[in-house]
Coordinates of C-alpha atoms and ligand atoms in Angstrom, one line a residue:
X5 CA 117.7 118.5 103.4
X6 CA 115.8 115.7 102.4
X7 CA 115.2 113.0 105.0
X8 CA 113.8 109.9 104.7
X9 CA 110.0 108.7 104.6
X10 CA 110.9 105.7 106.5
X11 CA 112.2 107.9 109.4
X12 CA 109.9 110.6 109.0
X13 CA 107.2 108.4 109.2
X14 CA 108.2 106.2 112.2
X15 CA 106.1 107.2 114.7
X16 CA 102.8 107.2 112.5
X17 CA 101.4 110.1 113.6
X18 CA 98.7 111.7 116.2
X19 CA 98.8 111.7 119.6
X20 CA 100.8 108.9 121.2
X21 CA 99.6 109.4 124.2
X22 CA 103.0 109.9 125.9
X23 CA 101.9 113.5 127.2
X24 CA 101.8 112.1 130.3
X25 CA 105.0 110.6 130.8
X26 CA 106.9 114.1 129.7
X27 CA 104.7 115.9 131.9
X28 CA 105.5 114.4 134.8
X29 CA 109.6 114.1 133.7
X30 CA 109.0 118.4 133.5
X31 CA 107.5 118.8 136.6
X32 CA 110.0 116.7 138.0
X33 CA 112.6 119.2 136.4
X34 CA 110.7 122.3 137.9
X35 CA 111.2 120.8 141.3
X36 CA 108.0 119.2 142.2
X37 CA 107.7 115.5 144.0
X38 CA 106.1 113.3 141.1
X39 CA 105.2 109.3 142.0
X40 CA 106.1 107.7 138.6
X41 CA 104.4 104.6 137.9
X42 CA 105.3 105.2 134.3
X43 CA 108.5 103.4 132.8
X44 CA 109.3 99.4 132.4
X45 CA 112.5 99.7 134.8
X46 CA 113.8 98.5 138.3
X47 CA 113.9 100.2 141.2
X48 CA 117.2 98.3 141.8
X49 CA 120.0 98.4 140.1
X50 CA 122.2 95.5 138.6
X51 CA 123.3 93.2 141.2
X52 CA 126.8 94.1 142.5
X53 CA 128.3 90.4 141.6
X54 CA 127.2 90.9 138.0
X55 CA 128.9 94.2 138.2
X56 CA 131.6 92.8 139.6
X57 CA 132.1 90.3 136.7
X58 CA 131.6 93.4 134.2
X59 CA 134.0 95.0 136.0
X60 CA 136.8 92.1 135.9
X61 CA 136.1 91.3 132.4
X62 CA 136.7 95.1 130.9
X63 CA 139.9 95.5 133.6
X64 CA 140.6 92.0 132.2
X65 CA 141.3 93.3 129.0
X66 CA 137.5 92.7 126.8
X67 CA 136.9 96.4 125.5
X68 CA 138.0 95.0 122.2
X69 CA 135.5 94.2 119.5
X70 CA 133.8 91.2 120.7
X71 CA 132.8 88.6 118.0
X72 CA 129.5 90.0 115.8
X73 CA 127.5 87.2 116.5
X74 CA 128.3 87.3 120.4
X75 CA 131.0 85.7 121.8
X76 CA 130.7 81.7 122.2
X77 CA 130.5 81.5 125.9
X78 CA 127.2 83.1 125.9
X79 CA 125.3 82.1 122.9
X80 CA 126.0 78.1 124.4
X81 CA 125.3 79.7 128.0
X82 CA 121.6 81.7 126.6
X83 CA 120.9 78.3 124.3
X84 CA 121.8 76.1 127.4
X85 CA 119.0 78.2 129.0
X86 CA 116.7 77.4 126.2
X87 CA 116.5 74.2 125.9
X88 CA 116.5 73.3 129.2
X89 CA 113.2 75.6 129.8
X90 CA 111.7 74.5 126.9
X91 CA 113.3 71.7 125.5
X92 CA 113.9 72.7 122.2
X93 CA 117.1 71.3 121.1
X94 CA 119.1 74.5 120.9
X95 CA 122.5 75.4 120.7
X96 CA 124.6 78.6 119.8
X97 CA 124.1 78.4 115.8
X98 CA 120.1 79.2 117.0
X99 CA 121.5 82.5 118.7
X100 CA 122.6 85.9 117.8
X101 CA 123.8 88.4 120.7
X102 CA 122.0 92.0 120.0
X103 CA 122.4 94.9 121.9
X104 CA 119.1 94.6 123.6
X105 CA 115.9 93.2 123.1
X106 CA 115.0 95.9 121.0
X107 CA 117.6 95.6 118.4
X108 CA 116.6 92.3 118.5
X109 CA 112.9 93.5 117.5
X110 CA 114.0 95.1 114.8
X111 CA 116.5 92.8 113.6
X112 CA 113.4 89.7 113.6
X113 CA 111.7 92.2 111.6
X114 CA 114.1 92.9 109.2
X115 CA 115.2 89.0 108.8
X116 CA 111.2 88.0 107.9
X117 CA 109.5 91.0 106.2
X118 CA 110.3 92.5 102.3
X119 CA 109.5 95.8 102.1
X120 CA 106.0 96.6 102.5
X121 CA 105.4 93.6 103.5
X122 CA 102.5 93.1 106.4
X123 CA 103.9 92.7 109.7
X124 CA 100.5 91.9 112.6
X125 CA 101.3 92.4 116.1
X126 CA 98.6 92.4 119.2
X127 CA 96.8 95.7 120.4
X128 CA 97.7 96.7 123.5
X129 CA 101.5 96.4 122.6
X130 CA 104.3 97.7 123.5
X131 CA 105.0 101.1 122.5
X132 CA 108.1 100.9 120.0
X133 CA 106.2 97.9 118.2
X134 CA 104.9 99.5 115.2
X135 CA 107.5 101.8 114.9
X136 CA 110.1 99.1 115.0
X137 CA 108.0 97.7 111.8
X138 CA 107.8 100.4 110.0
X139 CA 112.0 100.8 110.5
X140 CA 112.4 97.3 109.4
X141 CA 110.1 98.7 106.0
X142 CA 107.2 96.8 106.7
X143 CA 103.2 98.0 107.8
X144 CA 102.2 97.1 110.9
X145 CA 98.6 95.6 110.9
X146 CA 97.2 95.6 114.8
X147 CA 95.2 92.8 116.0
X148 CA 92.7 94.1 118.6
X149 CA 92.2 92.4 122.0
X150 CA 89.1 93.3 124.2
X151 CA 89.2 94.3 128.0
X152 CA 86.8 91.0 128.6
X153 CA 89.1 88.3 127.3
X154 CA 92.1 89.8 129.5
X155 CA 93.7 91.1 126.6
X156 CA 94.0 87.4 124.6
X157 CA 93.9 87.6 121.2
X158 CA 90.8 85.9 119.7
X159 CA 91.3 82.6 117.2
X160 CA 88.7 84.4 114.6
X161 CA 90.5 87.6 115.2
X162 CA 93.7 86.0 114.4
X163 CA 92.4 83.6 111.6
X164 CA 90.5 87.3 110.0
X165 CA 94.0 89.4 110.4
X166 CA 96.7 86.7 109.3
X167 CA 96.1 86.0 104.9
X168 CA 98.6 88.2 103.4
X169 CA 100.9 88.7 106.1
X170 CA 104.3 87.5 106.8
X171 CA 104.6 88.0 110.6
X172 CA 102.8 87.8 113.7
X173 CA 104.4 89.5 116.8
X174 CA 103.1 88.3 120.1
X175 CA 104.6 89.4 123.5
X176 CA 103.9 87.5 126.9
X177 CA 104.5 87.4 129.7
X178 CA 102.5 91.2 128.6
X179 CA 104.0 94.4 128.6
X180 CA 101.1 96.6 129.1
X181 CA 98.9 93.9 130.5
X182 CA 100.9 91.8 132.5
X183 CA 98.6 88.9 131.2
X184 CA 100.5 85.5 130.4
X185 CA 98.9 83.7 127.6
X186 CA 97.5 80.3 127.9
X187 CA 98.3 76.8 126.1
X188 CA 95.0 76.9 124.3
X189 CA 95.7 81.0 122.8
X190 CA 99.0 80.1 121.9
X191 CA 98.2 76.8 120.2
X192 CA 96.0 79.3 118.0
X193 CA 98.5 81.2 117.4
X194 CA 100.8 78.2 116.2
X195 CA 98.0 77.3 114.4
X196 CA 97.1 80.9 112.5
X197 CA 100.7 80.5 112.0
X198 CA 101.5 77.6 110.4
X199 CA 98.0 77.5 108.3
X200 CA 98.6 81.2 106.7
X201 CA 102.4 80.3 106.5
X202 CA 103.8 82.9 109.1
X203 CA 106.7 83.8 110.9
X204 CA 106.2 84.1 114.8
X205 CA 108.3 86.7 116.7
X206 CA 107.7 85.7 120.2
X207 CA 109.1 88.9 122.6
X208 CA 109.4 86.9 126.1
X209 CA 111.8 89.4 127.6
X210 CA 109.5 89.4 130.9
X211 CA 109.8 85.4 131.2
X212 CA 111.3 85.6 134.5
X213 CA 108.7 87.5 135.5
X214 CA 105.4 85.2 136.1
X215 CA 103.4 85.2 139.3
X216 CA 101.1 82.6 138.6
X217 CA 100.9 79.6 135.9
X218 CA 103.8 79.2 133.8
X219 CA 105.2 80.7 130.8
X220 CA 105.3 78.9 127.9
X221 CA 107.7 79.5 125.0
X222 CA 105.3 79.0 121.7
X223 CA 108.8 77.7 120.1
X224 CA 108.3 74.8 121.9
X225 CA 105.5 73.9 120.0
X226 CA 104.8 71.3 117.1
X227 CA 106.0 72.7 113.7
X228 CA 106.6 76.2 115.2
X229 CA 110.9 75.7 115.8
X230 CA 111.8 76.5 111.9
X231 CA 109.2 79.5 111.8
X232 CA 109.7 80.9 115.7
X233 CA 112.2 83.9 116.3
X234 CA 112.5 84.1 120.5
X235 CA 113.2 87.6 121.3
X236 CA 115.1 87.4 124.8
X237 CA 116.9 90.3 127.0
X238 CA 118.9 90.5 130.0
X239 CA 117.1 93.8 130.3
X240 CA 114.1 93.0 133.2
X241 CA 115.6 89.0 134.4
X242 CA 118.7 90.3 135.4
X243 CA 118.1 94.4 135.9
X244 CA 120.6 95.1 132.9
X245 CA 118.3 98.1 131.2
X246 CA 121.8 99.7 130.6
X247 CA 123.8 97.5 129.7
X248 CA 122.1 96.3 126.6
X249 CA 122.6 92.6 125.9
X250 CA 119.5 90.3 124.4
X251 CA 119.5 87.7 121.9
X252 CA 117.4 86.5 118.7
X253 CA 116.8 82.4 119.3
X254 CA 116.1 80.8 116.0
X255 CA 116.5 78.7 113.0
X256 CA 120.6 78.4 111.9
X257 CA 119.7 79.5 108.2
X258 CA 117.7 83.0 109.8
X259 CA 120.6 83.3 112.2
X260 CA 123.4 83.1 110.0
X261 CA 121.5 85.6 107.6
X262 CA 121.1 88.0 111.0
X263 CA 124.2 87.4 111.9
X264 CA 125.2 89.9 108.4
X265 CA 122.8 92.1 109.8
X266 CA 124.5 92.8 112.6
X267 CA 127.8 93.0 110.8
X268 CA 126.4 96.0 109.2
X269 CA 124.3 97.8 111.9
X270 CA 125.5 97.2 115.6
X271 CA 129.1 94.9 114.6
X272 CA 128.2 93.1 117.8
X273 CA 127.5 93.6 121.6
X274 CA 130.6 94.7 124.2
X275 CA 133.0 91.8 125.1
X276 CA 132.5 93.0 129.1
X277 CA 129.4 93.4 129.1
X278 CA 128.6 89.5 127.2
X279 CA 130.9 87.9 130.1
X280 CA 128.8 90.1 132.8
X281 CA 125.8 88.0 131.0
X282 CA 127.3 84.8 131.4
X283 CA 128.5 85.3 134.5
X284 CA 124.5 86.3 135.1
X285 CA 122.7 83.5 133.6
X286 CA 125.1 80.7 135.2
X287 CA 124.3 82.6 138.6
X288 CA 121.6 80.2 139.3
X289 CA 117.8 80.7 139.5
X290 CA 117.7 82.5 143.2
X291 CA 119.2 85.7 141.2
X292 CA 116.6 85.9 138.9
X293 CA 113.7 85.2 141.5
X294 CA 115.4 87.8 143.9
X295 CA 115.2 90.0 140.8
X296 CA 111.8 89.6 140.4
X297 CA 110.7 89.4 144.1
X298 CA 109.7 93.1 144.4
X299 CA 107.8 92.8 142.2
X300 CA 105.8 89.9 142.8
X301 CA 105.5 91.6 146.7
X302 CA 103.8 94.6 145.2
X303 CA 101.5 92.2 143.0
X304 CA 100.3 91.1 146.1
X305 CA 100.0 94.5 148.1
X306 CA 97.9 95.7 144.7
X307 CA 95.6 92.5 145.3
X308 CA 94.8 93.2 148.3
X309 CA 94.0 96.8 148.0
X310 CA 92.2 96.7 144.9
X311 CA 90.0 93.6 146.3
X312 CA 89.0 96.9 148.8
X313 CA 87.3 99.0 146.5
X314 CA 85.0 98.5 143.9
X315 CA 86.0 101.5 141.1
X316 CA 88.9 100.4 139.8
X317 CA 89.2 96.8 137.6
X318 CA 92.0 94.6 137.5
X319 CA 93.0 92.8 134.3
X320 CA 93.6 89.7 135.6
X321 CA 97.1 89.5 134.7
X322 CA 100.1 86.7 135.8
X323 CA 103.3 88.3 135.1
X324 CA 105.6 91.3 134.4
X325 CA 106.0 94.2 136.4
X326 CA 103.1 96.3 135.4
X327 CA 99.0 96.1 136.4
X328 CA 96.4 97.7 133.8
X329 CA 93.5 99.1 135.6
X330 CA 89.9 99.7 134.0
X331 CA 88.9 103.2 135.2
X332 CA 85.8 103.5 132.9
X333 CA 83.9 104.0 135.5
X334 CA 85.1 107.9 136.7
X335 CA 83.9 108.8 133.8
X336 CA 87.0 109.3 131.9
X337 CA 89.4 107.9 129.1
X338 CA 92.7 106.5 130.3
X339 CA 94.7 110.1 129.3
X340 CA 91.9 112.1 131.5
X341 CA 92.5 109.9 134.5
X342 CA 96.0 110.0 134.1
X343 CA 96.8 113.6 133.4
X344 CA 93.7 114.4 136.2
X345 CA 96.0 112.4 138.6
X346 CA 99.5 113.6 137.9
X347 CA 97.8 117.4 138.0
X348 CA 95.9 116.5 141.6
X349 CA 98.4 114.4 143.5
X350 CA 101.4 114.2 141.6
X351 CA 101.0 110.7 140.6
X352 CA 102.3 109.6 137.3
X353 CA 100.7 106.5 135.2
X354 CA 100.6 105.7 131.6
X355 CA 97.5 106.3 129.5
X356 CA 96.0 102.4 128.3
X357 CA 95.9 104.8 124.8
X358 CA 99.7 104.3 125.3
X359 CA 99.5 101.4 124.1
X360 CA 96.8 101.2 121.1
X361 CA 93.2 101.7 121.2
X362 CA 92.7 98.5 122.4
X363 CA 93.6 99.4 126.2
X364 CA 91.4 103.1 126.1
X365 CA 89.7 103.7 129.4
X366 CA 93.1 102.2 131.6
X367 CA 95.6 103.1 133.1
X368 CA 98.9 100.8 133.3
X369 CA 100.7 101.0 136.7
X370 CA 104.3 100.0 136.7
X371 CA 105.3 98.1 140.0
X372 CA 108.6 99.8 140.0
X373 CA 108.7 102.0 143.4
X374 CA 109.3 100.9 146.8
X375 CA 106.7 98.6 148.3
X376 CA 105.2 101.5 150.7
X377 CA 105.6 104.1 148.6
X378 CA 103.5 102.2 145.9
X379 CA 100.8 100.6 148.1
X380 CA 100.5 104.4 149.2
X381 CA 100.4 105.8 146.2
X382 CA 98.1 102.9 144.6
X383 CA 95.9 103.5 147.7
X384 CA 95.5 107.1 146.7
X385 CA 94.9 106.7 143.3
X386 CA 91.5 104.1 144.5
X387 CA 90.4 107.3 146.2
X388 CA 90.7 109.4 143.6
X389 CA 88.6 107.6 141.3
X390 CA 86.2 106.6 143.7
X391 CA 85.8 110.5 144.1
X392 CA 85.8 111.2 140.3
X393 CA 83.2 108.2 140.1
X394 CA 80.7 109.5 142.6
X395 CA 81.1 112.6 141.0
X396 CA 80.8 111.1 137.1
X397 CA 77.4 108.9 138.6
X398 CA 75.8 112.1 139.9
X399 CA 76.1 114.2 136.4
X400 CA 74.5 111.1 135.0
X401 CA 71.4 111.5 137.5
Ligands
PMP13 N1 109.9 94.0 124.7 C1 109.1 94.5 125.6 C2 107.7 93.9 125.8 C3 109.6 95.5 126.5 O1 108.8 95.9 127.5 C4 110.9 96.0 126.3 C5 111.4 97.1 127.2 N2 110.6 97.8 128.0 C6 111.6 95.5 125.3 C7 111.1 94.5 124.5 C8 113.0 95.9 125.0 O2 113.9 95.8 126.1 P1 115.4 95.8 126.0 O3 115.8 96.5 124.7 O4 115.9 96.6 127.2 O5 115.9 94.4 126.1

């Protein structure tokens, strides 16, 4: 039968360079010890007193079907949050509940972009971004970034991709890069936006996650609340992968027009789950720094053996859970390093290519296994491509 060109089509094509990741997930089935320093998730799991309220509120009675556009206690609790970190005037008719940050992706999309429509987001990106376009009908249009501006978007870059497009997707704190962008990048991006008549969907599910500076919420800035979606997630601040809970933040009118989206695609988020959120959120900040703790720890370790050795670059990144390493120098692209590792010392790392051309020639390493284990492992994978660039500098002599 006859299926669809806009599901056929999602995944664009070619190699997406996620070889790695289900090579390692085999060997792993065959029995073998594989290091993964692949996937965005916690080594923890969610905190027993959010479990606890999960736990009370579906004993309680809330398995019903919770109301579509999430129930009231925790839109006011998530635009409480809001406007007190950015001061945006924001209350719960600027918030939809969505199962997840990336239903909340795809719902932005899907609110802001007619079909065929152009939809720009920044290369490196996440994975699912311009497959989540293409779902939502729109073309994805990348922006490239270069290694040497830490991954920033450029304002002539920015100013040469935006006429004709409807969206721009941005996505920081970063996820692959872990780099948190600046007051003067994002006031070009309000700016791109605002002079080429844009919507900005601004995916800040990492913003409990910053080691150093702060993050800045581009909603907060002049002209950009009416034409700003806030993607948001209780996914990484609150170790809730599972659980699925995020929200859209945004004008009433694009709200009220989501909230019909949702009554026809997810009909709303579990009741139990929502009070587990509010519970969550209304925790207080030492939950969500002891959340992100680990990985700020293993930030550190990283520094300090990566300042060591001279093969392997840093991005110099400020937030989220992950590090992208330059490994140019061994000689090879970031799928050779990572497929050379995971076959010599069963050590598994995502491919930059992952994550758009922009990030070939690195590796990202997710933060997401117990402090020794990583430093080990991230100490071993500094050898490995010292070896492989001693190796690469004396076929070039
Ligand atoms: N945005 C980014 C940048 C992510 O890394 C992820 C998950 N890895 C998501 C959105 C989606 O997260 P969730 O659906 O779990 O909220």
């Amino acid at each position: 039968m006859h299926l669809s060109q806009r599901i056929t089509t999602l995944n664009g094509g070619g190699s997406d360079g996620w070889g790695v990741f289900y090579r390692a997930r085999q060997m792993i089935a065959e029995g073998t010890a594989v290091t993964e320093l692949t996937i965005g998730e916690h080594d923890i799991r969610t905190h027993p007193s959010i479990l606890a309220a999960m736990d009370r509120a579906a004993t309680g009675g809330h398995t019903g079907y919770a109301m579509v556009p999430g129930i009231a206690a925790l839109r006011d609790t998530v635009a409480a949050r809001i406007h007190a970190r950015t001061g945006v005037p924001t209350t719960r008719d600027n918030i939809l509940i969505t199962p997840g940050g990336q239903a909340a992706l795809f719902a932005a999309h899907m609110a802001v972009c007619d079909p065929g429509d152009t939809a720009l987001f920044i290369d490196p990106y996440y994975a699912t971004y311009p497959g989540t376009i293409r779902a939502a009908g729109a073309r994805p249009r990348a922006i490239v970034t270069r290694a040497a501006d830490a991954f920033l978007p450029r304002p002539e870059a920015l100013a040469q991709a935006a006429p004709g497009a409807t969206s721009l997707l941005i996505n920081s704190p970063n996820n692959p890069t872990g780099v948190v962008y600046d007051r003067a990048t994002l006031a070009h991006v309000a700016q791109t936006c605002r002079d080429h008549d844009l919507w900005l969907i601004s995916d800040e599910v990492y913003d409990t996650q910053v080691w150093e500076g702060e993050h800045l919420s581009p909603r907060a800035l002049p002209g950009l609340a009416d034409r700003t979606l806030v993607i948001g997630s209780m996914s990484k601040s609150h170790a809730m992968t599972g659980s699925r809970c995020g929200w859209i933040a945004g004008p009433p009118e694009a709200i009220e027009r989501l909230i019909d989206l949702a009554t026809n695609t997810t009909y709303g988020v579990p009741g139990f789950v929502q009070d587990a959120a509010v519970f969550a959120l209304t925790a207080g900040d030492e939950l969500e720094a002891e959340i992100a703790a680990p990985f700020r720890r293993r930030r550190q370790l990283a520094h300090a053996i990566l300042a060591r050795q001279s093969c392997v670059g840093l991005i110099p990144s400020q937030g989220a859970m992950y590090l992208m390493l330059d490994i140019r120098a061994t000689g090879l692209d970031g799928e050779g390093f990572a497929t050379a590792l995971l076959e010599t010392h069963h050590i598994a790392v995502m491919p930059g290519e992952s994550f758009g051309s922009a990030a070939a020639g690195h590796i990202r390493v997710a933060m997401t296994i117990e402090d020794d284990a990583f430093a080990a492992a991230l100490s071993r994978l500094c050898t490995f491509a010292a070896d492989l660039a001693a190796l690469n500098t004396q076929v070039a002599q």
